[in-house]
CSV table of C-alpha atoms in Angstrom, one decimal:
chain,number,residue,atom,x,y,z
A,1,ILE,CA,19.1,-17.6,16.0
A,2,ALA,CA,16.1,-15.6,17.2
A,3,TYR,CA,16.4,-13.5,20.4
A,4,LEU,CA,13.4,-12.8,22.5
A,5,PHE,CA,13.4,-10.7,25.7
A,6,ILE,CA,10.8,-8.9,27.8
A,7,ARG,CA,10.9,-5.1,28.0
A,8,GLU,CA,8.0,-3.2,29.6
A,9,GLY,CA,5.6,-6.0,28.8
A,10,VAL,CA,6.4,-6.2,25.1
A,11,VAL,CA,8.2,-9.2,23.5
A,12,ALA,CA,11.1,-7.9,21.4
A,13,GLN,CA,11.1,-9.2,17.9
A,14,GLU,CA,13.2,-11.4,15.7
A,15,LYS,CA,15.0,-10.0,12.7
A,16,PHE,CA,12.9,-10.1,9.5
A,17,SER,CA,12.3,-8.2,6.3
A,18,PHE,CA,9.3,-7.5,4.1
A,19,ALA,CA,8.6,-5.8,0.7
A,20,PHE,CA,6.2,-2.9,0.0
A,21,LEU,CA,5.1,-2.9,-3.6
A,22,THR,CA,2.7,-0.1,-4.6
A,23,ASP,CA,1.0,1.2,-7.7
A,24,MET,CA,1.4,-1.8,-10.0
A,25,HIS,CA,-1.4,-0.5,-12.3
A,26,VAL,CA,-1.7,-3.9,-14.0
A,27,ASN,CA,-4.0,-3.1,-17.0
A,28,ALA,CA,-5.7,-4.5,-20.0
A,29,ASN,CA,-3.4,-2.9,-22.5
A,30,PRO,CA,-1.0,-5.7,-23.8
A,31,LYS,CA,1.5,-3.1,-25.0
A,32,SER,CA,2.4,-2.0,-21.5
A,33,GLN,CA,3.3,-5.6,-20.5
A,34,SER,CA,2.3,-4.6,-17.0
A,35,GLN,CA,1.7,-8.2,-15.9
A,36,GLU,CA,5.2,-9.2,-16.9
A,37,GLY,CA,6.6,-6.1,-15.1
A,38,LEU,CA,4.8,-7.2,-11.9
A,39,LYS,CA,6.2,-10.7,-12.2
A,40,GLN,CA,9.7,-9.3,-12.5
A,41,ALA,CA,9.2,-7.1,-9.4
A,42,ILE,CA,7.9,-10.1,-7.5
A,43,ARG,CA,10.9,-12.2,-8.5
A,44,SER,CA,13.2,-9.5,-7.3
A,45,ALA,CA,11.4,-9.3,-4.0
A,46,GLU,CA,11.5,-13.1,-3.6
A,47,LYS,CA,15.3,-13.1,-4.2
A,48,SER,CA,15.8,-10.4,-1.6
A,49,GLY,CA,14.9,-12.7,1.3
A,50,VAL,CA,11.8,-11.0,2.6
A,51,ASP,CA,9.1,-12.8,4.6
A,52,PHE,CA,6.1,-11.3,2.9
A,53,ILE,CA,4.8,-8.6,0.5
A,54,ILE,CA,2.5,-5.7,1.3
A,55,SER,CA,0.7,-4.1,-1.7
A,56,GLY,CA,0.2,-0.4,-1.4
A,57,GLY,CA,-2.8,-0.2,-3.7
A,58,ASP,CA,-3.6,0.6,-7.3
A,59,ASN,CA,-3.1,-3.1,-8.0
A,60,VAL,CA,-5.2,-3.0,-11.2
A,61,ASP,CA,-6.7,-0.3,-13.4
A,62,VAL,CA,-10.5,-0.9,-13.4
A,63,ASP,CA,-11.9,2.4,-12.1
A,64,GLY,CA,-12.1,3.9,-15.6
A,65,MET,CA,-13.8,0.9,-17.2
A,66,LYS,CA,-17.4,1.4,-18.3
A,67,ALA,CA,-20.3,-0.9,-17.5
A,68,ASP,CA,-20.0,-2.8,-20.8
A,69,ARG,CA,-16.4,-3.8,-19.7
A,70,LYS,CA,-17.4,-5.5,-16.5
A,71,ASP,CA,-16.0,-8.8,-17.9
A,72,ASP,CA,-12.7,-7.1,-18.6
A,73,ALA,CA,-12.5,-5.8,-15.0
A,74,VAL,CA,-13.3,-9.3,-13.6
A,75,ASN,CA,-10.7,-10.9,-15.9
A,76,LEU,CA,-8.1,-8.3,-14.8
A,77,TYR,CA,-8.7,-9.2,-11.2
A,78,LYS,CA,-8.5,-12.9,-11.9
A,79,ARG,CA,-5.2,-12.6,-13.7
A,80,TYR,CA,-3.8,-10.4,-11.0
A,81,LYS,CA,-4.8,-12.9,-8.3
A,82,GLN,CA,-3.2,-15.7,-10.4
A,83,VAL,CA,0.1,-13.9,-10.4
A,84,ILE,CA,-0.1,-13.3,-6.6
A,85,ASP,CA,-1.1,-16.9,-5.9
A,86,SER,CA,1.9,-18.2,-7.9
A,87,SER,CA,4.3,-16.2,-5.7
A,88,SER,CA,6.2,-18.0,-3.0
A,89,LEU,CA,5.5,-15.2,-0.6
A,90,LYS,CA,2.4,-14.3,1.5
A,91,TRP,CA,0.7,-11.1,0.2
A,92,TYR,CA,-1.3,-8.5,2.2
A,93,LEU,CA,-3.2,-6.1,-0.1
A,94,THR,CA,-4.1,-2.5,0.4
A,95,ILE,CA,-6.9,-1.1,-1.8
A,96,GLY,CA,-6.2,1.9,-4.1
A,97,ASN,CA,-8.5,4.3,-5.9
A,98,HIS,CA,-7.9,2.6,-9.2
A,99,ASP,CA,-8.9,-0.8,-7.7
A,100,ARG,CA,-12.6,0.3,-7.5
A,101,PHE,CA,-15.1,-0.5,-10.2
A,102,TRP,CA,-17.7,2.2,-10.3
A,103,HIS,CA,-19.8,1.4,-13.4
A,104,ASP,CA,-21.9,-1.6,-12.3
A,105,GLY,CA,-24.6,0.2,-10.3
A,106,LYS,CA,-24.8,0.6,-6.5
A,107,SER,CA,-26.9,-2.5,-6.1
A,108,ALA,CA,-24.5,-4.8,-8.0
A,109,ALA,CA,-22.0,-6.9,-6.2
A,110,HIS,CA,-19.0,-5.6,-8.2
A,111,TYR,CA,-19.8,-1.9,-7.5
A,112,GLY,CA,-17.1,0.2,-5.8
A,113,THR,CA,-14.9,-2.1,-3.6
A,114,GLY,CA,-16.9,-5.2,-4.5
A,115,LEU,CA,-14.4,-6.7,-7.0
A,116,PHE,CA,-11.5,-6.1,-4.6
A,117,GLU,CA,-13.4,-7.7,-1.7
A,118,THR,CA,-14.5,-10.7,-3.9
A,119,TYR,CA,-10.9,-11.6,-4.7
A,120,PHE,CA,-8.9,-10.3,-1.8
A,121,GLY,CA,-11.2,-9.8,1.2
A,122,LYS,CA,-11.6,-6.8,3.5
A,123,THR,CA,-10.3,-3.4,2.5
A,124,TYR,CA,-9.0,-2.7,6.1
A,125,TYR,CA,-7.6,-5.1,8.6
A,126,SER,CA,-4.6,-5.9,10.7
A,127,PHE,CA,-2.1,-8.7,11.2
A,128,LYS,CA,0.9,-9.5,13.4
A,129,HIS,CA,4.3,-10.7,12.3
A,130,LYS,CA,7.1,-11.6,14.7
A,131,GLY,CA,5.9,-9.1,17.3
A,132,TRP,CA,5.1,-6.2,15.0
A,133,LEU,CA,1.5,-5.0,14.4
A,134,PHE,CA,0.6,-4.2,10.7
A,135,ILE,CA,-2.5,-2.1,10.0
A,136,ILE,CA,-3.9,-1.9,6.5
A,137,LEU,CA,-6.1,1.1,6.0
A,138,ASN,CA,-8.5,2.0,3.2
A,139,SER,CA,-7.9,5.7,2.5
A,140,ALA,CA,-9.6,5.6,-0.9
A,141,GLN,CA,-13.0,6.0,0.7
A,142,ILE,CA,-14.9,9.2,-0.2
A,143,CYS,CA,-16.3,11.7,2.3
A,144,ASP,CA,-17.7,15.0,1.1
A,145,GLY,CA,-16.0,14.5,-2.2
A,146,LYS,CA,-12.5,13.9,-0.8
A,147,TYR,CA,-10.5,10.8,0.1
A,148,CYS,CA,-11.0,9.8,3.7
A,149,ILE,CA,-11.2,7.1,6.4
A,150,ASP,CA,-15.0,6.9,7.0
A,151,ASP,CA,-16.8,6.5,10.3
A,152,ALA,CA,-17.1,2.8,10.3
A,153,GLN,CA,-13.4,2.4,9.6
A,154,LYS,CA,-12.6,4.9,12.4
A,155,LEU,CA,-14.6,2.8,14.9
A,156,TRP,CA,-12.8,-0.3,13.8
A,157,LEU,CA,-9.4,1.4,14.2
A,158,ASN,CA,-10.3,2.9,17.6
A,159,SER,CA,-11.3,-0.6,18.9
A,160,LEU,CA,-8.1,-2.1,17.5
A,161,LEU,CA,-5.9,0.6,19.2
A,162,ALA,CA,-7.8,0.3,22.4
A,163,ASP,CA,-6.7,-3.3,22.6
A,164,THR,CA,-3.1,-2.5,21.6
A,165,PRO,CA,-0.3,-2.0,24.2
A,166,ALA,CA,1.2,1.5,24.1
A,167,ASP,CA,4.6,0.2,23.3
A,168,GLN,CA,3.6,-2.2,20.6
A,169,PRO,CA,5.6,-1.3,17.4
A,170,ILE,CA,3.2,-0.5,14.5
A,171,VAL,CA,3.5,-0.2,10.7
A,172,VAL,CA,0.6,1.3,8.7
A,173,SER,CA,-0.1,0.8,5.0
A,174,THR,CA,-2.2,3.3,3.2
A,175,HIS,CA,-2.7,4.1,-0.5
A,176,VAL,CA,-3.7,7.7,-0.4
A,177,PRO,CA,-1.0,9.4,1.8
A,178,PHE,CA,-1.3,11.0,5.2
A,179,LEU,CA,1.5,13.4,4.1
A,180,SER,CA,3.1,14.3,0.7
A,181,LEU,CA,5.0,17.0,-0.9
A,182,TYR,CA,4.0,16.0,-4.4
A,183,TYR,CA,2.3,19.2,-5.5
A,184,PRO,CA,4.9,21.6,-3.8
A,185,VAL,CA,7.7,19.7,-5.5
A,186,LEU,CA,6.1,19.3,-9.0
A,187,GLU,CA,3.9,22.4,-9.2
A,188,GLY,CA,5.1,24.8,-6.5
A,189,ARG,CA,1.7,24.8,-4.6
A,190,TYR,CA,0.2,23.3,-1.6
A,191,THR,CA,-3.1,21.3,-1.8
A,192,ASP,CA,-4.8,18.4,0.0
A,193,ALA,CA,-6.0,16.9,-3.3
A,194,ASP,CA,-3.9,13.8,-3.0
A,195,THR,CA,-3.8,13.3,0.7
A,196,PHE,CA,-6.9,12.0,2.5
A,197,GLY,CA,-9.0,14.7,4.1
A,198,ASN,CA,-9.1,13.5,7.8
A,199,GLN,CA,-5.5,12.4,7.9
A,200,LYS,CA,-4.7,14.5,11.1
A,201,GLU,CA,-7.6,13.0,13.0
A,202,ILE,CA,-6.4,9.5,12.1
A,203,PHE,CA,-2.8,10.3,12.9
A,204,ASP,CA,-3.8,11.7,16.3
A,205,MET,CA,-5.4,8.4,17.1
A,206,PHE,CA,-1.9,6.9,17.3
A,207,ALA,CA,-0.6,9.6,19.7
A,208,ASP,CA,-0.4,7.3,22.6
A,209,HIS,CA,0.9,4.4,20.6
A,210,ASN,CA,4.3,3.3,19.1
A,211,LEU,CA,3.6,4.0,15.5
A,212,LYS,CA,7.0,3.5,13.8
A,213,LEU,CA,6.4,3.6,10.1
A,214,VAL,CA,3.7,4.7,7.6
A,215,LEU,CA,4.0,3.3,4.1
A,216,GLN,CA,2.2,5.2,1.3
A,217,GLY,CA,1.4,5.0,-2.4
A,218,HIS,CA,-0.6,6.9,-5.0
A,219,GLN,CA,2.0,9.5,-5.9
A,220,HIS,CA,4.5,7.4,-7.9
A,221,LEU,CA,7.3,9.6,-6.4
A,222,TYR,CA,9.7,8.4,-3.7
A,223,GLU,CA,9.4,10.6,-0.6
A,224,GLU,CA,10.7,10.4,3.0
A,225,ILE,CA,9.0,12.6,5.7
A,226,LYS,CA,9.6,12.2,9.4
A,227,VAL,CA,7.1,13.8,11.8
A,228,LYS,CA,6.9,13.4,15.6
A,229,GLY,CA,9.2,10.4,15.4
A,230,VAL,CA,7.1,8.6,12.8
A,231,GLN,CA,8.7,7.8,9.5
A,232,PHE,CA,6.4,8.3,6.4
A,233,ILE,CA,7.6,6.8,3.1
A,234,THR,CA,5.9,7.2,-0.2
A,235,ALA,CA,7.4,4.3,-2.0
A,236,GLY,CA,7.5,5.2,-5.6
A,237,ALA,CA,5.7,2.8,-7.9
A,238,VAL,CA,6.3,-0.6,-9.4
A,239,SER,CA,4.9,0.9,-12.6
A,240,ALA,CA,6.9,4.2,-12.3
A,241,ASN,CA,5.3,6.5,-14.9
A,242,TRP,CA,2.5,4.0,-15.6
A,243,TRP,CA,4.9,1.6,-17.4
A,244,SER,CA,6.4,4.3,-19.6
A,245,GLY,CA,9.6,4.9,-17.8
A,246,ALA,CA,10.8,6.8,-14.7
A,247,PHE,CA,8.5,9.3,-13.1
A,248,HIS,CA,10.3,12.6,-12.3
A,249,GLY,CA,13.4,10.6,-11.4
A,250,THR,CA,11.7,7.7,-9.5
A,251,GLU,CA,12.5,4.5,-11.3
A,252,GLU,CA,10.3,1.4,-11.3
A,253,GLY,CA,10.8,-0.1,-7.9
A,254,PHE,CA,9.7,-1.2,-4.5
A,255,LEU,CA,10.6,-0.7,-0.9
A,256,LYS,CA,12.5,-3.3,1.2
A,257,VAL,CA,12.1,-2.9,4.9
A,258,ASP,CA,14.5,-4.6,7.4
A,259,ILE,CA,13.4,-4.9,11.0
A,260,GLU,CA,15.5,-6.0,13.9
A,261,GLY,CA,14.1,-5.7,17.5
A,262,ASN,CA,12.3,-2.4,17.7
A,263,ASP,CA,14.4,-0.7,15.0
A,264,PHE,CA,14.1,-0.7,11.2
A,265,ASP,CA,15.9,0.4,8.0
A,266,TRP,CA,14.9,0.5,4.4
A,267,GLU,CA,16.0,0.8,0.8
A,268,TYR,CA,14.3,1.5,-2.5
A,269,VAL,CA,15.0,-1.3,-4.9
A,270,ASP,CA,15.1,-0.7,-8.6
A,271,TYR,CA,14.2,-4.1,-9.9
A,272,GLY,CA,15.6,-3.4,-13.4
A,273,TRP,CA,12.5,-3.1,-15.6
A,274,GLU,CA,13.0,-1.7,-19.1
A,275,ILE,CA,10.2,-0.3,-21.2
A,276,LYS,CA,9.0,-2.9,-23.6
A,277,ASN,CA,6.8,-0.8,-25.9
């Protein structure tokens, strides 16, 4: 039974769940069996009863491929899309830094985000599900040598938020994090190397909105940080330590998010992958 009621102009939501799978790093090395690992994670998500899957980026590893491996990059994207298309669940993909193919020349269709856009569409967009607004950002853009949200994306986001009611519950997916304690935890130092450079400017754009949850990737660690009432979760990695076991205690896994009305809960799901090589 779904319950709907009006509160301050916003329609309260049905109960639903979704899965956030990030840092799959499906690659061309058959020894990693990365494609089989992804399939196992998908099966686990499907059995958990979620409505859909959000990818948190680093879907495939093509950014390090040279120009003479363009066919390999294309085939990797094709195989990845085949796996997603065979899933029983709807997918919404976030782009990561490893999803970009740099070695085809700026004028070529595959350069940069071109392969991702060819197979999966826009690198930033939004959608609604049962009353919640989901915003997918591309934080793997580069401004002055650092990850960023560029001016064109900021204009798009500003326009989207201008048309969004203040009490609309919002979830954001971003690959490169807004916030992370990766370096302080692992190396005992603070740096913005693996957060995107204008994260505060982007976060401040949500100041008068009901941003509930920010889902992040990139770090392969599981982190929970809550700031100004917003829950930030860096959701480990489907590949953990790039398909070679746990990464500093974070096992291969994904995040399951359960939403009821205007509230949510979550759990990190270890889907049981064992190293095959």
